[in-house]
Amino acid sequence: MRGLREQTRSRMLEVFRSLHIHDPGGVLLCDKLALRAVSCACRVSEIMEEGITLVESLDIKRQPIREFAAVYLITPTVAAVNMMLADFADPRNPAYGDVHILFTSHLPDALLAKVKTSPIVGRVKTFRELNFEYLAIESGAFTLDAPDALASVFSPSSTAAVPEQHKAAAQLSTLFAMYGEMPYVRFAAKGHPSSSSFAYIVQEKLERLGQASGCFARAGTRSTDRPTLLIVDRTIDTLAPLLHEYSYQAMIHDLLPIADGERYAYRYTSNRGEELRKDVLLNETDPLWPTLRHMHIADAIEYLTTNFNQFLAANQSATKLGKKGGEVGLREMSEALRGMPQYQEEMARYSLHISLTRELMARFKTNQLEAVSTLEQNMALGEDSDGPGSHDGALARWRPGAMAPWRDGVFLLEMPRRAAPPHRAPHRAHRRRRGRLPHRRPPPPRPPHRPRRQGGEGHQARRAAHRDGAAGRVAAGQDAPLDDLHHLAGGDQG
């Protein structure tokens, strides 16, 4: 089965293709949400292949291009409809030629009546409701692009909880409409009251959408054919906000300046020794990203080390050609140049991710995040490496000067280390030397994501997991070999 992002991309390109836009081309005009949604699903080059020559934001001042067709991909809101109609307010001086109108969801009757009475009607060639109000950020993940929803729904002083839930429910229903699947809606009965209210709103939106558009007509009739939409809230997992993830993707978003959710300004040194800057996209267009993004940082470093060495071994002719000085034989040059374009492309990818892992490990150590993550684990587990109860009074021993500002309002916390009790051997994390672990030592297991507070064997497993937790693993990350790898990969840029 194709992933969500691929299926959304295929559907949107099919829609653009069905418009049959002829030369000189068309202008795609989007409001904020529609522009972000189509940008997540399609590349600009793919859209241009379907006759779209220009993509513009609807809410900026634009120059009229009367010989071009206008493709409006907008949300069915009063503001978006008014901006569209303003382009054709003067019938003698329209901004564009033919008009194709694509709404991201169901258009209310009042707005439909407003469109019917405007001068734009005579130019409309296409009028469709696409059901497309979600951002397919990954093959198996999406978002509704509602960063203020948490405060709107859960704040006691908020007056926008119900409108926000209706808006989110309408957006969510478009996802199932795109698949043509009517789901069973389930919610956590013992969760926050917003879960149940939101579930009923979603069910109502789905039923109305199905009756209005018939988009669920092809859905399976058997109960086993229907998907299940499970609506939960933070009350089912209260520990997750206390813990930082040390997966590759999570650390990149926590520690590095990422723009638009995926754009990173990458600095590297060319073969000529020049310091260059290049904007790269950390998304599924990078073949290494889907494999690396959910790996623990230690696993990502190990993967890069192993695969980069294999890549160099498989491309020895190109590698030797780059290192040789003086004259090179024609046969050697011919063999190396056959794979040179792919070699350079792969080298650039490895150089990017090796540079990223080095930067992440440097910031992890500079910002003393091992101490922060240790505190997070102690709070989540209710115990430290010495067992339950040994952390009593730990906060009382904190010094006022131990809190140093870090970045974006986050503080670094440092707690004095205690000596090991005399009746037991020092914890191995204390006697482990700083820096890289011995080469042959296997990586320690990660701590459980949701620790359960109970005794017996589970308690012993939690203590073992906590001793060799994620923070210790990151601190012991094999960053020493990265210096050599970065030298090899970074030197072949440019």
Tab-separated table of C-alpha atoms in Angstrom:
chain	number	residue	atom	x	y	z
A	1	MET	CA	0.000	0.000	0.000
A	2	ARG	CA	1.283	3.459	-0.893
A	3	GLY	CA	2.087	5.849	1.910
A	4	LEU	CA	-0.081	8.831	2.771
A	5	ARG	CA	2.256	11.371	1.227
A	6	GLU	CA	2.630	9.450	-2.023
A	7	GLN	CA	-1.111	8.875	-2.346
A	8	THR	CA	-1.860	12.546	-1.686
A	9	ARG	CA	0.762	13.632	-4.217
A	10	SER	CA	-0.644	11.302	-6.866
A	11	ARG	CA	-4.174	12.568	-6.306
A	12	MET	CA	-3.231	16.256	-6.450
A	13	LEU	CA	-1.219	15.841	-9.653
A	14	GLU	CA	-4.142	13.967	-11.170
A	15	VAL	CA	-6.420	16.901	-10.295
A	16	PHE	CA	-4.060	19.426	-11.936
A	17	ARG	CA	-3.739	17.194	-14.987
A	18	SER	CA	-7.518	17.007	-15.386
A	19	LEU	CA	-7.750	20.807	-15.748
A	20	HIS	CA	-6.142	20.587	-19.228
A	21	ILE	CA	-4.388	23.928	-18.945
A	22	HIS	CA	-3.047	25.041	-22.314
A	23	ASP	CA	-0.250	27.412	-23.259
A	24	PRO	CA	0.937	29.832	-22.067
A	25	GLY	CA	0.043	28.125	-18.774
A	26	GLY	CA	-1.712	28.764	-15.485
A	27	VAL	CA	-1.150	30.446	-12.147
A	28	LEU	CA	-1.802	28.439	-8.963
A	29	LEU	CA	-3.206	30.752	-6.263
A	30	CYS	CA	-3.422	29.393	-2.706
A	31	ASP	CA	-4.256	30.694	0.734
A	32	LYS	CA	-2.002	29.861	3.675
A	33	LEU	CA	-3.346	26.407	4.603
A	34	ALA	CA	-3.785	25.235	1.010
A	35	LEU	CA	-0.273	26.374	0.088
A	36	ARG	CA	1.267	24.457	2.983
A	37	ALA	CA	-0.806	21.382	2.175
A	38	VAL	CA	0.150	21.267	-1.492
A	39	SER	CA	3.797	22.050	-0.662
A	40	CYS	CA	3.945	19.014	1.620
A	41	ALA	CA	2.505	16.742	-1.064
A	42	CYS	CA	4.111	17.951	-4.306
A	43	ARG	CA	7.272	19.534	-5.604
A	44	VAL	CA	7.050	22.700	-7.643
A	45	SER	CA	8.678	20.928	-10.595
A	46	GLU	CA	5.949	18.256	-10.537
A	47	ILE	CA	3.213	20.899	-10.509
A	48	MET	CA	4.834	22.762	-13.398
A	49	GLU	CA	4.781	19.605	-15.516
A	50	GLU	CA	0.964	19.755	-15.388
A	51	GLY	CA	0.756	23.220	-16.969
A	52	ILE	CA	1.177	25.373	-13.849
A	53	THR	CA	3.894	27.932	-14.552
A	54	LEU	CA	3.612	30.060	-11.412
A	55	VAL	CA	2.599	29.503	-7.769
A	56	GLU	CA	1.532	32.543	-5.746
A	57	SER	CA	-0.002	33.319	-2.376
A	58	LEU	CA	-3.556	34.607	-2.545
A	59	ASP	CA	-3.137	37.217	0.183
A	60	ILE	CA	-0.346	39.246	-1.439
A	61	LYS	CA	-0.643	41.976	-4.040
A	62	ARG	CA	-0.268	40.454	-7.510
A	63	GLN	CA	0.157	41.765	-11.036
A	64	PRO	CA	-2.669	40.855	-13.473
A	65	ILE	CA	-1.737	38.218	-16.071
A	66	ARG	CA	-4.809	38.109	-18.324
A	67	GLU	CA	-3.425	35.593	-20.799
A	68	PHE	CA	-2.901	33.008	-18.030
A	69	ALA	CA	-5.560	30.752	-16.515
A	70	ALA	CA	-6.093	31.070	-12.761
A	71	VAL	CA	-6.244	27.924	-10.591
A	72	TYR	CA	-7.600	28.816	-7.143
A	73	LEU	CA	-6.827	26.173	-4.518
A	74	ILE	CA	-8.357	27.713	-1.389
A	75	THR	CA	-10.140	26.887	1.852
A	76	PRO	CA	-13.888	27.648	1.882
A	77	THR	CA	-13.642	30.696	4.151
A	78	VAL	CA	-15.091	34.158	3.795
A	79	ALA	CA	-11.635	35.756	3.589
A	80	ALA	CA	-10.369	33.425	0.853
A	81	VAL	CA	-13.536	33.709	-1.253
A	82	ASN	CA	-13.509	37.505	-0.994
A	83	MET	CA	-9.883	37.699	-2.156
A	84	MET	CA	-10.674	35.450	-5.105
A	85	LEU	CA	-13.717	37.505	-6.148
A	86	ALA	CA	-11.728	40.742	-5.826
A	87	ASP	CA	-9.553	39.637	-8.766
A	88	PHE	CA	-12.635	39.857	-11.007
A	89	ALA	CA	-14.512	42.729	-9.389
A	90	ASP	CA	-14.149	44.776	-12.595
A	91	PRO	CA	-15.531	42.712	-15.516
A	92	ARG	CA	-13.670	44.930	-18.003
A	93	ASN	CA	-10.322	44.516	-16.267
A	94	PRO	CA	-10.020	40.932	-14.909
A	95	ALA	CA	-6.763	39.757	-13.352
A	96	TYR	CA	-6.693	36.414	-15.213
A	97	GLY	CA	-8.299	34.546	-18.083
A	98	ASP	CA	-10.101	31.234	-17.477
A	99	VAL	CA	-10.788	30.267	-13.870
A	100	HIS	CA	-10.526	26.860	-12.174
A	101	ILE	CA	-11.788	26.839	-8.557
A	102	LEU	CA	-10.716	24.022	-6.236
A	103	PHE	CA	-11.954	24.168	-2.635
A	104	THR	CA	-10.133	22.127	-0.002
A	105	SER	CA	-13.412	21.103	1.686
A	106	HIS	CA	-17.179	21.585	1.491
A	107	LEU	CA	-18.272	25.109	0.505
A	108	PRO	CA	-21.116	26.527	2.667
A	109	ASP	CA	-24.296	27.463	0.816
A	110	ALA	CA	-23.951	31.153	1.731
A	111	LEU	CA	-20.526	31.401	0.089
A	112	LEU	CA	-21.736	29.419	-2.919
A	113	ALA	CA	-24.525	31.951	-3.427
A	114	LYS	CA	-21.988	34.773	-3.211
A	115	VAL	CA	-19.852	33.201	-5.939
A	116	LYS	CA	-22.907	32.726	-8.184
A	117	THR	CA	-23.747	36.448	-8.129
A	118	SER	CA	-20.204	37.680	-8.883
A	119	PRO	CA	-18.670	38.530	-12.295
A	120	ILE	CA	-16.340	35.525	-11.980
A	121	VAL	CA	-19.099	33.083	-12.954
A	122	GLY	CA	-18.692	33.604	-16.698
A	123	ARG	CA	-15.036	32.602	-16.564
A	124	VAL	CA	-15.303	29.473	-14.388
A	125	LYS	CA	-14.241	26.303	-16.213
A	126	THR	CA	-13.814	24.023	-13.181
A	127	PHE	CA	-15.557	24.033	-9.792
A	128	ARG	CA	-14.662	21.203	-7.383
A	129	GLU	CA	-14.445	20.307	-3.706
A	130	LEU	CA	-11.299	18.225	-3.206
A	131	ASN	CA	-11.419	17.270	0.509
A	132	PHE	CA	-7.801	18.197	1.119
A	133	GLU	CA	-7.163	20.051	4.388
A	134	TYR	CA	-4.317	18.124	5.987
A	135	LEU	CA	-0.543	18.232	5.706
A	136	ALA	CA	0.957	14.890	4.655
A	137	ILE	CA	4.326	15.509	6.302
A	138	GLU	CA	5.503	11.877	6.036
A	139	SER	CA	4.422	8.630	4.442
A	140	GLY	CA	2.794	7.596	7.717
A	141	ALA	CA	2.116	10.892	9.482
A	142	PHE	CA	0.038	14.029	8.952
A	143	THR	CA	-0.843	17.206	10.810
A	144	LEU	CA	-3.723	19.677	10.710
A	145	ASP	CA	-1.402	22.688	10.962
A	146	ALA	CA	-3.082	24.049	14.102
A	147	PRO	CA	-0.286	25.160	16.469
A	148	ASP	CA	-2.704	27.111	18.713
A	149	ALA	CA	-5.195	24.265	19.141
A	150	LEU	CA	-3.721	23.056	22.464
A	151	ALA	CA	-4.334	26.386	24.201
A	152	SER	CA	-7.684	26.919	22.478
A	153	VAL	CA	-9.108	23.550	23.525
A	154	PHE	CA	-7.600	22.980	26.967
A	155	SER	CA	-7.150	26.460	28.461
A	156	PRO	CA	-9.789	27.107	31.175
A	157	SER	CA	-10.096	30.709	30.004
A	158	SER	CA	-10.460	29.877	26.307
A	159	THR	CA	-13.698	30.748	24.528
A	160	ALA	CA	-12.635	29.124	21.251
A	161	ALA	CA	-12.684	25.459	22.319
A	162	VAL	CA	-15.831	24.460	20.416
A	163	PRO	CA	-14.990	26.362	17.175
A	164	GLU	CA	-11.478	24.886	17.247
A	165	GLN	CA	-12.862	21.364	17.621
A	166	HIS	CA	-15.279	21.883	14.712
A	167	LYS	CA	-12.461	23.201	12.541
A	168	ALA	CA	-10.173	20.250	13.380
A	169	ALA	CA	-12.996	17.751	12.857
A	170	ALA	CA	-13.759	19.182	9.413
A	171	GLN	CA	-10.085	18.948	8.450
A	172	LEU	CA	-9.765	15.406	9.777
A	173	SER	CA	-12.831	14.267	7.854
A	174	THR	CA	-11.156	15.304	4.575
A	175	LEU	CA	-8.395	12.755	5.189
A	176	PHE	CA	-10.877	9.871	5.304
A	177	ALA	CA	-12.786	11.322	2.369
A	178	MET	CA	-9.589	11.252	0.318
A	179	TYR	CA	-9.231	7.535	1.088
A	180	GLY	CA	-12.991	6.931	0.677
A	181	GLU	CA	-13.120	5.196	4.059
A	182	MET	CA	-15.789	5.735	6.715
A	183	PRO	CA	-14.065	4.891	10.014
A	184	TYR	CA	-15.369	3.674	13.330
A	185	VAL	CA	-14.799	6.552	15.766
A	186	ARG	CA	-13.605	5.557	19.245
A	187	PHE	CA	-12.413	7.692	22.164
A	188	ALA	CA	-10.890	7.199	25.630
A	189	ALA	CA	-13.845	7.089	28.019
A	190	LYS	CA	-11.707	7.985	31.047
A	191	GLY	CA	-9.770	10.727	29.291
A	192	HIS	CA	-10.320	14.464	29.156
A	193	PRO	CA	-13.921	15.525	28.341
A	194	SER	CA	-12.661	17.082	25.111
A	195	SER	CA	-11.981	13.585	23.722
A	196	SER	CA	-15.624	12.548	23.824
A	197	SER	CA	-16.951	15.876	22.535
A	198	PHE	CA	-14.440	15.880	19.687
A	199	ALA	CA	-15.325	12.289	18.786
A	200	TYR	CA	-19.015	13.129	18.403
A	201	ILE	CA	-18.183	16.197	16.301
A	202	VAL	CA	-15.955	14.121	14.003
A	203	GLN	CA	-18.696	11.502	13.604
A	204	GLU	CA	-21.186	14.213	12.663
A	205	LYS	CA	-18.796	15.791	10.134
A	206	LEU	CA	-18.098	12.443	8.508
A	207	GLU	CA	-21.787	11.601	8.143
A	208	ARG	CA	-22.615	15.004	6.660
A	209	LEU	CA	-19.682	14.839	4.273
A	210	GLY	CA	-20.687	11.385	3.114
A	211	GLN	CA	-24.286	12.451	2.481
A	212	ALA	CA	-23.251	15.624	0.618
A	213	SER	CA	-20.541	14.189	-1.624
A	214	GLY	CA	-20.978	10.425	-1.607
A	215	CYS	CA	-17.237	10.076	-0.993
A	216	PHE	CA	-17.740	7.025	1.239
A	217	ALA	CA	-19.879	5.110	-1.268
A	218	ARG	CA	-17.001	2.797	-2.186
A	219	ALA	CA	-16.133	2.051	1.443
A	220	GLY	CA	-16.223	-1.598	2.506
A	221	THR	CA	-19.570	-2.968	3.648
A	222	ARG	CA	-18.101	-5.548	6.024
A	223	SER	CA	-17.173	-4.394	9.509
A	224	THR	CA	-13.642	-5.770	9.090
A	225	ASP	CA	-13.089	-3.527	6.049
A	226	ARG	CA	-13.581	-0.282	7.950
A	227	PRO	CA	-10.680	1.497	9.699
A	228	THR	CA	-10.849	2.729	13.279
A	229	LEU	CA	-10.180	6.311	14.314
A	230	LEU	CA	-8.948	6.323	17.919
A	231	ILE	CA	-9.155	9.735	19.616
A	232	VAL	CA	-7.009	10.123	22.726
A	233	ASP	CA	-5.584	13.016	24.722
A	234	ARG	CA	-2.510	13.613	26.834
A	235	THR	CA	-4.082	12.148	29.990
A	236	ILE	CA	-3.414	8.624	28.729
A	237	ASP	CA	0.348	9.267	28.714
A	238	THR	CA	1.387	11.987	31.138
A	239	LEU	CA	5.063	11.008	31.215
A	240	ALA	CA	5.917	11.741	27.592
A	241	PRO	CA	6.125	15.553	28.061
A	242	LEU	CA	8.782	15.010	30.741
A	243	LEU	CA	11.166	13.183	28.420
A	244	HIS	CA	13.182	14.354	25.425
A	245	GLU	CA	13.570	11.863	22.602
A	246	TYR	CA	17.083	11.050	21.401
A	247	SER	CA	16.081	9.823	17.988
A	248	TYR	CA	17.833	11.470	15.043
A	249	GLN	CA	14.814	13.481	13.873
A	250	ALA	CA	13.826	14.591	17.383
A	251	MET	CA	17.327	15.845	18.215
A	252	ILE	CA	17.532	17.767	14.945
A	253	HIS	CA	14.303	19.619	15.688
A	254	ASP	CA	15.254	20.218	19.336
A	255	LEU	CA	18.818	21.419	18.831
A	256	LEU	CA	19.186	22.808	15.299
A	257	PRO	CA	17.534	25.778	13.540
A	258	ILE	CA	15.009	24.099	11.230
A	259	ALA	CA	12.812	26.348	9.076
A	260	ASP	CA	9.369	25.329	7.772
A	261	GLY	CA	9.663	21.976	9.532
A	262	GLU	CA	12.237	20.563	7.113
A	263	ARG	CA	14.639	23.224	5.774
A	264	TYR	CA	18.170	23.397	7.191
A	265	ALA	CA	21.025	25.765	6.283
A	266	TYR	CA	23.944	23.401	5.824
A	267	ARG	CA	27.496	24.778	5.893
A	268	TYR	CA	30.373	22.798	4.447
A	269	THR	CA	33.892	23.171	3.018
A	270	SER	CA	34.418	22.664	-0.704
A	271	ASN	CA	37.387	20.926	-2.341
A	272	ARG	CA	38.964	24.355	-2.792
A	273	GLY	CA	38.721	25.114	0.913
A	274	GLU	CA	35.820	27.555	0.558
A	275	GLU	CA	33.188	27.817	3.273
A	276	LEU	CA	29.827	27.356	1.504
A	277	ARG	CA	26.201	27.439	2.608
A	278	LYS	CA	23.430	25.350	1.125
A	279	ASP	CA	19.762	24.969	2.083
A	280	VAL	CA	18.771	21.309	2.244
A	281	LEU	CA	15.408	19.626	2.831
A	282	LEU	CA	15.259	16.990	5.543
A	283	ASN	CA	12.326	15.029	4.183
A	284	GLU	CA	11.574	11.903	2.171
A	285	THR	CA	13.193	13.302	-0.968
A	286	ASP	CA	16.503	12.431	0.710
A	287	PRO	CA	16.951	8.639	0.378
A	288	LEU	CA	18.807	8.415	3.707
A	289	TRP	CA	16.244	10.383	5.729
A	290	PRO	CA	13.437	7.751	5.949
A	291	THR	CA	15.947	5.223	7.265
A	292	LEU	CA	17.683	7.503	9.754
A	293	ARG	CA	14.939	9.744	11.129
A	294	HIS	CA	13.484	7.399	13.766
A	295	MET	CA	16.790	5.791	14.762
A	296	HIS	CA	18.315	6.457	18.149
A	297	ILE	CA	21.247	8.834	17.632
A	298	ALA	CA	23.753	6.104	18.531
A	299	ASP	CA	22.186	3.766	15.962
A	300	ALA	CA	22.196	6.549	13.357
A	301	ILE	CA	25.927	7.152	13.906
A	302	GLU	CA	26.650	3.433	13.630
A	303	TYR	CA	24.539	3.168	10.464
A	304	LEU	CA	26.316	6.099	8.831
A	305	THR	CA	29.738	4.751	9.796
A	306	THR	CA	29.070	1.279	8.394
A	307	ASN	CA	27.304	2.342	5.210
A	308	PHE	CA	29.726	5.138	4.389
A	309	ASN	CA	32.678	2.767	4.626
A	310	GLN	CA	30.832	0.285	2.402
A	311	PHE	CA	30.125	3.087	-0.063
A	312	LEU	CA	33.809	4.033	-0.209
A	313	ALA	CA	34.795	0.395	-0.695
A	314	ALA	CA	32.280	0.019	-3.545
A	315	ASN	CA	33.583	3.173	-5.276
A	316	GLN	CA	37.318	2.698	-4.920
A	317	SER	CA	38.060	3.893	-8.476
A	318	ALA	CA	36.397	7.276	-7.929
A	319	THR	CA	37.911	7.596	-4.461
A	320	LYS	CA	41.436	6.913	-5.726
A	321	LEU	CA	40.977	9.292	-8.623
A	322	GLY	CA	40.139	12.106	-6.239
A	323	LYS	CA	43.202	11.433	-4.085
A	324	LYS	CA	45.796	10.903	-6.819
A	325	GLY	CA	48.081	13.675	-7.802
A	326	GLY	CA	49.746	14.227	-11.156
A	327	GLU	CA	48.676	12.474	-14.332
A	328	VAL	CA	46.026	9.759	-14.329
A	329	GLY	CA	45.702	7.105	-17.011
A	330	LEU	CA	42.824	7.253	-19.482
A	331	ARG	CA	41.528	3.864	-18.392
A	332	GLU	CA	41.410	4.910	-14.732
A	333	MET	CA	39.681	8.155	-15.635
A	334	SER	CA	37.122	6.362	-17.799
A	335	GLU	CA	36.258	3.829	-15.090
A	336	ALA	CA	35.961	6.516	-12.406
A	337	LEU	CA	33.944	8.979	-14.478
A	338	ARG	CA	31.281	6.391	-15.333
A	339	GLY	CA	30.051	6.496	-11.752
A	340	MET	CA	31.151	10.024	-10.908
A	341	PRO	CA	27.693	11.774	-10.968
A	342	GLN	CA	26.149	9.162	-8.685
A	343	TYR	CA	29.318	9.116	-6.589
A	344	GLN	CA	29.190	12.871	-6.016
A	345	GLU	CA	25.479	12.775	-5.199
A	346	GLU	CA	25.870	9.966	-2.664
A	347	MET	CA	28.946	11.629	-1.180
A	348	ALA	CA	26.970	14.840	-0.676
A	349	ARG	CA	24.208	12.962	1.152
A	350	TYR	CA	26.609	11.218	3.502
A	351	SER	CA	28.467	14.471	4.085
A	352	LEU	CA	25.225	16.181	5.136
A	353	HIS	CA	24.186	13.556	7.667
A	354	ILE	CA	27.683	13.037	9.043
A	355	SER	CA	27.903	16.780	9.584
A	356	LEU	CA	24.493	16.784	11.285
A	357	THR	CA	25.394	13.984	13.690
A	358	ARG	CA	28.653	15.691	14.614
A	359	GLU	CA	26.805	18.947	15.291
A	360	LEU	CA	24.184	17.162	17.391
A	361	MET	CA	26.780	15.396	19.534
A	362	ALA	CA	28.727	18.635	19.982
A	363	ARG	CA	25.627	20.463	21.212
A	364	PHE	CA	24.654	17.532	23.419
A	365	LYS	CA	27.972	17.783	25.233
A	366	THR	CA	28.306	21.572	25.210
A	367	ASN	CA	24.824	22.075	26.664
A	368	GLN	CA	25.306	19.258	29.209
A	369	LEU	CA	22.127	17.536	28.102
A	370	GLU	CA	23.172	14.320	29.797
A	371	ALA	CA	22.399	15.936	33.168
A	372	VAL	CA	19.069	17.225	31.881
A	373	SER	CA	18.012	13.855	30.487
A	374	THR	CA	19.074	12.099	33.682
A	375	LEU	CA	16.797	14.398	35.663
A	376	GLU	CA	13.962	13.715	33.210
A	377	GLN	CA	14.360	9.973	33.636
A	378	ASN	CA	14.461	10.276	37.423
A	379	MET	CA	11.202	12.233	37.407
A	380	ALA	CA	9.522	9.836	34.976
A	381	LEU	CA	10.612	6.636	36.742
A	382	GLY	CA	10.268	7.950	40.280
A	383	GLU	CA	13.746	6.646	41.089
A	384	ASP	CA	17.359	7.148	40.115
A	385	SER	CA	20.133	4.674	39.397
A	386	ASP	CA	20.437	3.835	43.098
A	387	GLY	CA	16.844	2.659	43.330
A	388	PRO	CA	13.527	4.022	44.593
A	389	GLY	CA	13.626	6.504	47.448
A	390	SER	CA	17.288	7.426	46.974
A	391	HIS	CA	16.321	10.631	45.161
A	392	ASP	CA	14.460	12.051	48.173
A	393	GLY	CA	15.618	15.546	48.883
A	394	ALA	CA	17.516	15.787	45.586
A	395	LEU	CA	15.871	19.042	44.607
A	396	ALA	CA	16.702	20.497	48.023
A	397	ARG	CA	20.405	19.969	47.302
A	398	TRP	CA	20.273	22.091	44.155
A	399	ARG	CA	22.284	25.291	44.209
A	400	PRO	CA	20.590	28.512	43.026
A	401	GLY	CA	23.526	29.122	40.687
A	402	ALA	CA	23.152	25.701	39.083
A	403	MET	CA	20.510	26.978	36.664
A	404	ALA	CA	22.091	28.517	33.574
A	405	PRO	CA	20.010	29.884	30.685
A	406	TRP	CA	20.289	27.827	27.527
A	407	ARG	CA	18.112	28.724	24.518
A	408	ASP	CA	14.495	29.644	23.853
A	409	GLY	CA	13.634	29.798	27.530
A	410	VAL	CA	15.032	26.325	28.311
A	411	PHE	CA	17.316	26.081	31.325
A	412	LEU	CA	20.203	23.752	32.001
A	413	LEU	CA	20.120	22.184	35.419
A	414	GLU	CA	23.148	20.782	37.222
A	415	MET	CA	22.916	18.676	40.368
A	416	PRO	CA	25.900	17.808	42.575
A	417	ARG	CA	27.008	14.213	42.135
A	418	ARG	CA	26.947	12.014	45.205
A	419	ALA	CA	29.591	9.472	45.988
A	420	ALA	CA	28.530	5.847	45.775
A	421	PRO	CA	27.387	4.283	49.097
A	422	PRO	CA	30.264	2.467	50.823
A	423	HIS	CA	28.409	-0.833	50.956
A	424	ARG	CA	28.062	-1.153	47.185
A	425	ALA	CA	30.311	-0.840	44.162
A	426	PRO	CA	30.189	2.390	42.178
A	427	HIS	CA	27.648	2.427	39.392
A	428	ARG	CA	29.329	1.585	36.114
A	429	ALA	CA	28.115	4.844	34.598
A	430	HIS	CA	30.325	6.615	37.198
A	431	ARG	CA	33.427	4.610	36.498
A	432	ARG	CA	32.976	4.664	32.740
A	433	ARG	CA	35.508	6.964	31.149
A	434	ARG	CA	34.195	10.044	29.405
A	435	GLY	CA	33.887	9.996	25.663
A	436	ARG	CA	33.689	7.017	23.421
A	437	LEU	CA	32.941	3.546	24.743
A	438	PRO	CA	35.268	0.623	24.006
A	439	HIS	CA	34.825	-0.387	20.402
A	440	ARG	CA	33.624	-3.936	21.045
A	441	ARG	CA	31.162	-3.089	23.766
A	442	PRO	CA	27.568	-3.609	22.529
A	443	PRO	CA	25.256	-0.600	22.844
A	444	PRO	CA	23.176	-0.621	26.050
A	445	PRO	CA	19.383	-0.988	25.817
A	446	ARG	CA	17.142	2.070	25.729
A	447	PRO	CA	14.932	2.918	28.671
A	448	PRO	CA	11.249	2.000	28.320
A	449	HIS	CA	9.196	4.790	26.799
A	450	ARG	CA	6.359	4.449	29.296
A	451	PRO	CA	7.687	2.972	32.548
A	452	ARG	CA	5.180	1.162	34.744
A	453	ARG	CA	5.396	1.566	38.485
A	454	GLN	CA	5.233	-1.962	39.831
A	455	GLY	CA	7.533	-4.370	41.615
A	456	GLY	CA	9.000	-7.761	40.795
A	457	GLU	CA	10.873	-8.513	37.592
A	458	GLY	CA	9.512	-5.406	35.912
A	459	HIS	CA	11.105	-3.277	38.621
A	460	GLN	CA	14.504	-4.907	38.061
A	461	ALA	CA	14.149	-4.398	34.301
A	462	ARG	CA	13.383	-0.723	34.836
A	463	ARG	CA	16.468	-0.294	37.008
A	464	ALA	CA	18.641	-1.974	34.378
A	465	ALA	CA	17.123	0.154	31.639
A	466	HIS	CA	17.600	3.284	33.689
A	467	ARG	CA	21.255	2.494	34.401
A	468	ASP	CA	21.980	2.229	30.674
A	469	GLY	CA	19.439	4.828	29.586
A	470	ALA	CA	19.266	6.989	26.542
A	471	ALA	CA	21.283	9.816	28.062
A	472	GLY	CA	24.231	7.595	28.853
A	473	ARG	CA	24.024	6.120	25.410
A	474	VAL	CA	24.175	9.505	23.757
A	475	ALA	CA	27.037	10.636	25.970
A	476	ALA	CA	28.887	7.516	24.923
A	477	GLY	CA	27.942	7.964	21.268
A	478	GLN	CA	30.655	6.877	18.888
A	479	ASP	CA	31.505	10.399	17.812
A	480	ALA	CA	35.243	9.852	17.482
A	481	PRO	CA	34.990	8.006	14.131
A	482	LEU	CA	32.781	10.831	12.817
A	483	ASP	CA	35.775	13.153	12.676
A	484	ASP	CA	37.432	10.848	10.161
A	485	LEU	CA	34.212	10.297	8.221
A	486	HIS	CA	33.450	14.003	8.076
A	487	HIS	CA	36.947	14.672	6.763
A	488	LEU	CA	36.399	12.164	3.960
A	489	ALA	CA	32.844	13.206	3.088
A	490	GLY	CA	33.165	16.968	3.553
A	491	GLY	CA	36.320	17.176	1.499
A	492	ASP	CA	34.540	16.023	-1.627
A	493	GLN	CA	31.902	18.742	-1.689
A	494	GLY	CA	31.640	21.523	-4.248
